[in-house]
Tab-separated table of C-alpha atoms and ligand atoms in Angstrom:
chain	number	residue	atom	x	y	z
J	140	UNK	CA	127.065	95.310	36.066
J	141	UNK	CA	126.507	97.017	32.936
J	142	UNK	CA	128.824	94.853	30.196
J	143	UNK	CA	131.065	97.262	29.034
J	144	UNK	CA	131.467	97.571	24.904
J	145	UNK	CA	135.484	96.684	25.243
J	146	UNK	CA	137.603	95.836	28.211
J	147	UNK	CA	141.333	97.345	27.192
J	148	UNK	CA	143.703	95.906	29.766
J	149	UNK	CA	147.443	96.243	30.471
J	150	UNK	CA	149.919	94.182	31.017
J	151	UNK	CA	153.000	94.096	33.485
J	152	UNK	CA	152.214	97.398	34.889
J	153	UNK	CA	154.175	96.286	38.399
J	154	UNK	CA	157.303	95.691	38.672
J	155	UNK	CA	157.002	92.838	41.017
J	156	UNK	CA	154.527	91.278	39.023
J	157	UNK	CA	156.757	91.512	35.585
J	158	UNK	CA	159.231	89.812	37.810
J	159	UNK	CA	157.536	87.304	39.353
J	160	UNK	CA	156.522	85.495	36.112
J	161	UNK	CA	160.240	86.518	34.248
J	162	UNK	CA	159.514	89.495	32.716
J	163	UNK	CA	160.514	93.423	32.357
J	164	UNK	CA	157.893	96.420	32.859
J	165	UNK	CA	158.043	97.037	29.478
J	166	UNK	CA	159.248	100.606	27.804
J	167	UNK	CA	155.379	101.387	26.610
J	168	UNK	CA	152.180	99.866	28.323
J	169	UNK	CA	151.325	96.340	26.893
J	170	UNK	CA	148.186	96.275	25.578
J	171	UNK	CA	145.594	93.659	25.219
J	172	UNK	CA	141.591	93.158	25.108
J	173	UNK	CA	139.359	90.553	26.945
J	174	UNK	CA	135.905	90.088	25.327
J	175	UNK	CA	132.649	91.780	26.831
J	176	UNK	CA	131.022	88.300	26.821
J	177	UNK	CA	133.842	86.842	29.591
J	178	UNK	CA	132.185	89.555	31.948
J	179	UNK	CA	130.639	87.868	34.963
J	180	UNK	CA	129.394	89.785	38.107
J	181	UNK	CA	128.828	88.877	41.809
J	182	UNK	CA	128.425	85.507	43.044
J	183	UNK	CA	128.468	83.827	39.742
J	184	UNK	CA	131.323	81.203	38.884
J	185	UNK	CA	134.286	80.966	36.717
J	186	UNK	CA	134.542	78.118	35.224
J	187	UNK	CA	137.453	76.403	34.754
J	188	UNK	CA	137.837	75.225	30.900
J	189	UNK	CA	139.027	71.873	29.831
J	190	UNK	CA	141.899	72.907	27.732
J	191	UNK	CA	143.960	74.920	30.796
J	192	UNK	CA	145.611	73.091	33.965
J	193	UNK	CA	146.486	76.737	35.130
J	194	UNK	CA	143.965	79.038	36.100
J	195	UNK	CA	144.984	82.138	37.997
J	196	UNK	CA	143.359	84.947	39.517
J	197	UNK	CA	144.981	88.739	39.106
J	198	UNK	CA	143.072	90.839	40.945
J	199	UNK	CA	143.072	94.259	39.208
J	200	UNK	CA	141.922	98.520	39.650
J	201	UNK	CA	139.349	98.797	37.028
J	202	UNK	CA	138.694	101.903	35.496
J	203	UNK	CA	134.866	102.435	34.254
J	204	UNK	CA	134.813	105.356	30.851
J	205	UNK	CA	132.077	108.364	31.420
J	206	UNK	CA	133.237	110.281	28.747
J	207	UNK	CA	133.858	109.320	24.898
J	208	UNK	CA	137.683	110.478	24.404
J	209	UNK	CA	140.387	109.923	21.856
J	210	UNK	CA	144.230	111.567	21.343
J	211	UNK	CA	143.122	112.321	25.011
J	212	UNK	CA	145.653	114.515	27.146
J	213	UNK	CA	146.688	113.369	30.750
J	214	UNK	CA	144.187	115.619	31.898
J	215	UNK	CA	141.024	115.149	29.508
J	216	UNK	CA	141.555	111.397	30.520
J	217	UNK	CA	141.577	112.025	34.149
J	218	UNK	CA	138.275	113.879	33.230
J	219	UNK	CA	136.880	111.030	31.751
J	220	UNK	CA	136.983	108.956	34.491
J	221	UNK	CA	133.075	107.197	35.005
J	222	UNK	CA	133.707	105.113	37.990
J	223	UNK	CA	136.387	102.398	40.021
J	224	UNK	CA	135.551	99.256	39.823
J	225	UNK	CA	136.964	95.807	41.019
J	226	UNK	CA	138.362	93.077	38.079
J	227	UNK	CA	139.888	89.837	37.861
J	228	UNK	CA	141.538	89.377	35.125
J	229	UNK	CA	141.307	85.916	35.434
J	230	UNK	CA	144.222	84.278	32.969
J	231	UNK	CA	144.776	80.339	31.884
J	232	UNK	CA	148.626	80.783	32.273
J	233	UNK	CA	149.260	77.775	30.167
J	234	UNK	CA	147.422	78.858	27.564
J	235	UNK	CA	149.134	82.649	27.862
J	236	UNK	CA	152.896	80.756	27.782
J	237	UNK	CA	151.943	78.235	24.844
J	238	UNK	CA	150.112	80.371	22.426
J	239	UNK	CA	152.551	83.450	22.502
J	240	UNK	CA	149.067	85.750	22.169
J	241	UNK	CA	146.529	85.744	24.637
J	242	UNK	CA	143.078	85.924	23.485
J	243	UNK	CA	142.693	82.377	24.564
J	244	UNK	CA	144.424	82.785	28.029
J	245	UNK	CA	142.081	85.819	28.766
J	246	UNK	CA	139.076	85.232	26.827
J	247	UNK	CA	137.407	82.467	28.170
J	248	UNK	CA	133.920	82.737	29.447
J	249	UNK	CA	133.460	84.009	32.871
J	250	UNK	CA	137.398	85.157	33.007
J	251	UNK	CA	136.163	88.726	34.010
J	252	UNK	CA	134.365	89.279	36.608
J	253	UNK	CA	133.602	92.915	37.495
J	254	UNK	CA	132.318	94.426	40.918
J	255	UNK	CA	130.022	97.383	41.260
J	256	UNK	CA	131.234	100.796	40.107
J	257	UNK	CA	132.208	103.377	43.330
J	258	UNK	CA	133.449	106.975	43.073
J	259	UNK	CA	136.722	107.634	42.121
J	260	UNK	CA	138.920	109.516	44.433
J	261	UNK	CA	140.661	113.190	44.550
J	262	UNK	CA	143.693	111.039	44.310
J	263	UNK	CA	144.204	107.990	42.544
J	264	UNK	CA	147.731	107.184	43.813
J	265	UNK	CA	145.570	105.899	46.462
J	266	UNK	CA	144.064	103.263	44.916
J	267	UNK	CA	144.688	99.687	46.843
J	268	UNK	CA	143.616	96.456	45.205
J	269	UNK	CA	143.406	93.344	47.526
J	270	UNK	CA	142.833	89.679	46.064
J	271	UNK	CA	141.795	86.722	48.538
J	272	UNK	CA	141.360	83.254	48.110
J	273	UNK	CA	139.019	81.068	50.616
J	274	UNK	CA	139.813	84.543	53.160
J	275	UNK	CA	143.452	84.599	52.878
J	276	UNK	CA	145.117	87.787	51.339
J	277	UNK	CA	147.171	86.805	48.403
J	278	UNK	CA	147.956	90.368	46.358
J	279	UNK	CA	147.958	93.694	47.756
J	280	UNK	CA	148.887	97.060	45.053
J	281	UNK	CA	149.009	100.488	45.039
J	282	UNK	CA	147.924	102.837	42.014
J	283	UNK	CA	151.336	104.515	43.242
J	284	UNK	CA	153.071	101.556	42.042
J	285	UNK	CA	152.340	101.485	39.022
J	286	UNK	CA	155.103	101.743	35.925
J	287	UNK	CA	152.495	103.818	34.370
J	288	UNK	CA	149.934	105.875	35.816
J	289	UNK	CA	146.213	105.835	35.204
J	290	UNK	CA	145.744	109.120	33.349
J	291	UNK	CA	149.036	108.057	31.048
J	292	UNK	CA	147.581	104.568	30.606
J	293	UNK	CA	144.144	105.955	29.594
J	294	UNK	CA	145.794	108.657	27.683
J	295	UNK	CA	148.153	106.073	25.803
J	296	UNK	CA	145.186	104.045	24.800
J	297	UNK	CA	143.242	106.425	23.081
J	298	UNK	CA	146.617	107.224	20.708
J	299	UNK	CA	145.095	103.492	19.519
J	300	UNK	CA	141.543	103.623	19.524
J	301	UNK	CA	138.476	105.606	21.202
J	302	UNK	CA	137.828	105.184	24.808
J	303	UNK	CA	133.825	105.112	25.053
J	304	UNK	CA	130.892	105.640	27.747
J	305	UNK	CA	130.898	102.300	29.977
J	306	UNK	CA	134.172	100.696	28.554
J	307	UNK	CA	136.304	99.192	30.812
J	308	UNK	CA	140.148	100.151	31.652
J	309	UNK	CA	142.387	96.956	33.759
J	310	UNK	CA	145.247	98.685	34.912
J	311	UNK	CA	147.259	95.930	35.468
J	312	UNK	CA	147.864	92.889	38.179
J	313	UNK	CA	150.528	92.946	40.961
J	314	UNK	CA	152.610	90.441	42.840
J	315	UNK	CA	151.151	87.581	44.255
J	316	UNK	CA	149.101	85.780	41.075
J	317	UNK	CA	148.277	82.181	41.933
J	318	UNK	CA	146.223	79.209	40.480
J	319	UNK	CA	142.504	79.028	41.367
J	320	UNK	CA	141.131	75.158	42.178
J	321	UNK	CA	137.070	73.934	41.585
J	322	UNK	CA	135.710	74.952	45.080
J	323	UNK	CA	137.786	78.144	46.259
J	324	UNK	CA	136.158	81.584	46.501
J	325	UNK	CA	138.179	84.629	44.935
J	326	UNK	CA	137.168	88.275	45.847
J	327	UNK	CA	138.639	91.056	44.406
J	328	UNK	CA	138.490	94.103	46.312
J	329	UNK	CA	139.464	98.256	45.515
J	330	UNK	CA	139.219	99.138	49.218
J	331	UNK	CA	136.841	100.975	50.154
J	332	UNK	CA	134.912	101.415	46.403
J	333	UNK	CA	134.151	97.712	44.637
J	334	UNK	CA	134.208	94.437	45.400
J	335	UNK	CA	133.564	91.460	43.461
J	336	UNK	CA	133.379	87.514	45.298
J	337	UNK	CA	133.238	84.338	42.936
J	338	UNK	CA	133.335	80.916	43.681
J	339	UNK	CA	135.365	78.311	41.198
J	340	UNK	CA	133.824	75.743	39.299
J	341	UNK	CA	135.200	72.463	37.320
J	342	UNK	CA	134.358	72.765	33.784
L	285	ZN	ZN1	145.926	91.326	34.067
């Protein structure tokens, strides 16, 4: 996995998932970044830091940039479109609640881990994301579920700031997060295109 120069991710992008922690799918996509250097890639750990008693896994549709856009239309986004690839936005969820921003909840090292980039497809309604832990399915989404779409999303963005060759896109996590414990194995998987396995280490 190439690191990408930003990851730009979204928040509460499914409705069950806004609801499951207490929130509303907001009116306009929620922005946030994770740093390039919590990028991990297959088979390497995330490791749990000291300062967090929840760690949870949201397993995410990752969009990979091919084409340097900005005040992008629906369409020139959908253009720019590199690659799918598989994230976990791995989150301390402590650390989110307590600090009120999140560059701490999102931006530890090894809190993204990224599978290998597959072809995106005619439609990307389509899109499933599965998560398992130790083999059991915990989330399951659809692209179709989203609150807002992937062309919108990537369009939206680039209203803020330029969208770049190899930058990375999460679209958002659906129901189902959960809290990650030294010894399990998470795998993140856009069926059919990416997958990305880690195991869980202690700090
Ligand atoms: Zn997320």
């Amino acid at each position: 996995m190439i690191r990408p120069g930003k990851i730009v991710c979204v928040g509460r992008n499914y409705l069950e998932h806004a609801k499951e922690l207490g929130n509303e799918v907001p009116k306009e996509p929620l922005l946030f970044l994770k740093p390039p250097s919590s990028v991990i890639g297959m088979n390497e750990s995330i490791t749990l830091p000291s300062q967090s008693k929840q760690v949870e896994y949201e397993g995410e549709i990752g969009i990979r940039i091919g084409k340097r856009i900005f005040h992008a239309t629906e369409g020139e986004a959908r253009a720019a479109i590199g690659g799918i690839v598989a994230v976990n936005d791995v989150t301390a969820r402590d650390l989110q609640k307590s600090d009120g921003q999140w560059t701490r909840a999102k931006g530890v090292d090894t809190f993204c881990p990224i599978g290998p980039v597959g072809i995106p497809p005619d439609n990307l309604d389509t899109l499933t994301v599965v998560t398992r832990v130790n083999g059991v399915e915990r989330q399951r989404g659809v692209a179709a579920d989203m609150a807002f779409h992937i062309p919108m999303l990537l369009a939206y963005i680039t209203t803020i700031m330029t969208l770049e060759p190899g930058d990375l896109v999460a679209t958002g996590t659906p129901a189902g997060v959960g809290k990650l414990a030294a010894g399990d194995v998470v795998e993140v998987e856009v069926l059919g295109l990416s997958l990305i396995s880690n195991s869980v280490a202690a700090g």
